[in-house]
XYZ file of C-alpha atoms in Angstrom:
133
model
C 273.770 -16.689 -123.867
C 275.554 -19.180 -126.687
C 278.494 -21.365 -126.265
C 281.372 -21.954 -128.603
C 283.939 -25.060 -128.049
C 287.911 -23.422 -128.082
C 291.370 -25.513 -127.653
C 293.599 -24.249 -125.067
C 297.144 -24.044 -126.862
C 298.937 -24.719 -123.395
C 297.680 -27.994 -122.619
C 296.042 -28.941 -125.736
C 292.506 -29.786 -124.394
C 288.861 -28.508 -125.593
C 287.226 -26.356 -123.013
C 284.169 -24.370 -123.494
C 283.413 -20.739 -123.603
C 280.135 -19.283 -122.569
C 279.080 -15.993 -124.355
C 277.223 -13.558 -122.717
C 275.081 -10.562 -124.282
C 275.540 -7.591 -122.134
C 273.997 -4.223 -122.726
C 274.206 -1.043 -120.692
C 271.856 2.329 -121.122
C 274.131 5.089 -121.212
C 272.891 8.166 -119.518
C 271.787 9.728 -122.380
C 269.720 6.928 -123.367
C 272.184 5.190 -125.834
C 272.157 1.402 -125.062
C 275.575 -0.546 -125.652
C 275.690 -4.284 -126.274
C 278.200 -6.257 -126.800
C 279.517 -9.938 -126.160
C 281.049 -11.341 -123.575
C 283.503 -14.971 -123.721
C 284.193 -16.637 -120.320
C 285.174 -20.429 -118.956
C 283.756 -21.779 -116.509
C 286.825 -20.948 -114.431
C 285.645 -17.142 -114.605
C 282.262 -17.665 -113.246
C 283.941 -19.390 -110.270
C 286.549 -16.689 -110.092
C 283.994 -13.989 -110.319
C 281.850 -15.923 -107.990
C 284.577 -15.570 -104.994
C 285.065 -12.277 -105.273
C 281.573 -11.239 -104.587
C 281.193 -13.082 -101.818
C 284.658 -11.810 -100.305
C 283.079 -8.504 -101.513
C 279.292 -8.631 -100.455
C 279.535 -11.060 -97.404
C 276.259 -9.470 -95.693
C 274.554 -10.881 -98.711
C 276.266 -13.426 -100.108
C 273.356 -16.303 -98.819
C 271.445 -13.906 -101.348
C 273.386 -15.071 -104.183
C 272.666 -18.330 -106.464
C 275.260 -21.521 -106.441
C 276.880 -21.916 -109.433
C 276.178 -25.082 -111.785
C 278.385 -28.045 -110.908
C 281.762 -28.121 -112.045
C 281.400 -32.174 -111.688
C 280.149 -34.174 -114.453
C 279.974 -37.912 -115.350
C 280.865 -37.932 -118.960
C 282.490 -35.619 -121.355
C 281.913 -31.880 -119.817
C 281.771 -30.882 -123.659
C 278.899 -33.260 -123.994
C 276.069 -30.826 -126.065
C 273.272 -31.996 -123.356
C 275.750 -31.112 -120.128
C 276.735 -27.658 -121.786
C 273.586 -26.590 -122.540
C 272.171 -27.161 -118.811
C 275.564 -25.393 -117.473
C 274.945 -22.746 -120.419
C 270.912 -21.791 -119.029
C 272.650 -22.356 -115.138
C 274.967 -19.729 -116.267
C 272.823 -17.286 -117.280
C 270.167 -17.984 -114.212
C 273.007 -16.850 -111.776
C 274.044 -13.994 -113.760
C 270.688 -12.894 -114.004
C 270.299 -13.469 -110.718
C 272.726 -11.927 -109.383
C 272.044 -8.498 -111.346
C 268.966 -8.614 -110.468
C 267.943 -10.174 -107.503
C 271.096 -8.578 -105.665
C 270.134 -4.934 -105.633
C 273.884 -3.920 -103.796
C 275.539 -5.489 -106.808
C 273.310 -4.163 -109.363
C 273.098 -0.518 -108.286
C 276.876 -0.249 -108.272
C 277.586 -2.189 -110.847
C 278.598 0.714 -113.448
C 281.228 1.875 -110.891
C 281.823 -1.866 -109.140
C 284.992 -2.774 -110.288
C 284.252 -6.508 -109.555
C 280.946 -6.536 -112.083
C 282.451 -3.994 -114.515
C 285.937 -5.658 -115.502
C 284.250 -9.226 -115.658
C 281.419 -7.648 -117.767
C 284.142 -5.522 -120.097
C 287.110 -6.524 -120.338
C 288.651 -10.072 -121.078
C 289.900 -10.889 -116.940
C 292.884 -12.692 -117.469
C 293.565 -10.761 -113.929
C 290.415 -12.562 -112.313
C 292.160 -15.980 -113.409
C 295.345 -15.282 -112.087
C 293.701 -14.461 -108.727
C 291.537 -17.000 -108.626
C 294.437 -19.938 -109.554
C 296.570 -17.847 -106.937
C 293.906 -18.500 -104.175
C 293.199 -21.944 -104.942
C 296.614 -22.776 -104.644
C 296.982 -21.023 -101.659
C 293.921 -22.415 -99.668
C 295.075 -25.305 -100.294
């Protein structure tokens, strides 16, 4: 897991994005790697939905690292200890969650946010913030 520093071009801030190394064994034996960018947003976002999805096990799953910090959030000491949080609960929750990781190659949930770049998981999760509100 590595870390790059982006700008978002709608508000103008610096945010950081977490990158993941994911591989999968194909059934023929082939492995497949490739990277993965998130915020911290999608960890949250991603973090909802399993719960909602798993709620027999959620107490199973890790806490994500603080969103809170005192200090600049892109601070290098304060992203690396979110950065090796990170990867602890997605390790975690591949592998000490045997209903998530057992499905995962036809779980939706784990799949998209693995694969493809979830711009839906954002929308959702903005949509349900504002609504619980």
């Amino acid at each position: 897991m590595g870390s790059q520093e982006s700008l978002d071009l709608d508000c103008g801030k610096f945010y950081t994005e977490y990158i993941l190394r994911c591989s999968w064994i194909e059934r023929n034996g082939t492995p497949e790697i490739w990277d993965v960018v998130r915020r911290y947003r999608e960890f949250c976002a991603i973090d909802i939905l399993l719960r909602e999805k798993y709620p027999a096990r959620a107490q199973m799953f890790p806490y994500l690292p603080s969103k809170k910090y005192i200090g600049s959030s892109l601070s290098a000491e304060f992203v690396d200890k979110r950065q090796r949080d990170l990867g602890y609960y997605v390790m975690s929750i591949l592998h000490s969650c045997p209903l998530v990781r057992n499905h995962a190659s036809y779980d939706c949930t784990v799949w998209y946010y693995l694969t493809v770049f979830s711009l839906l998981l954002c929308s959702l999760y903005k949509t349900r913030s504002l609504t619980r509100s």
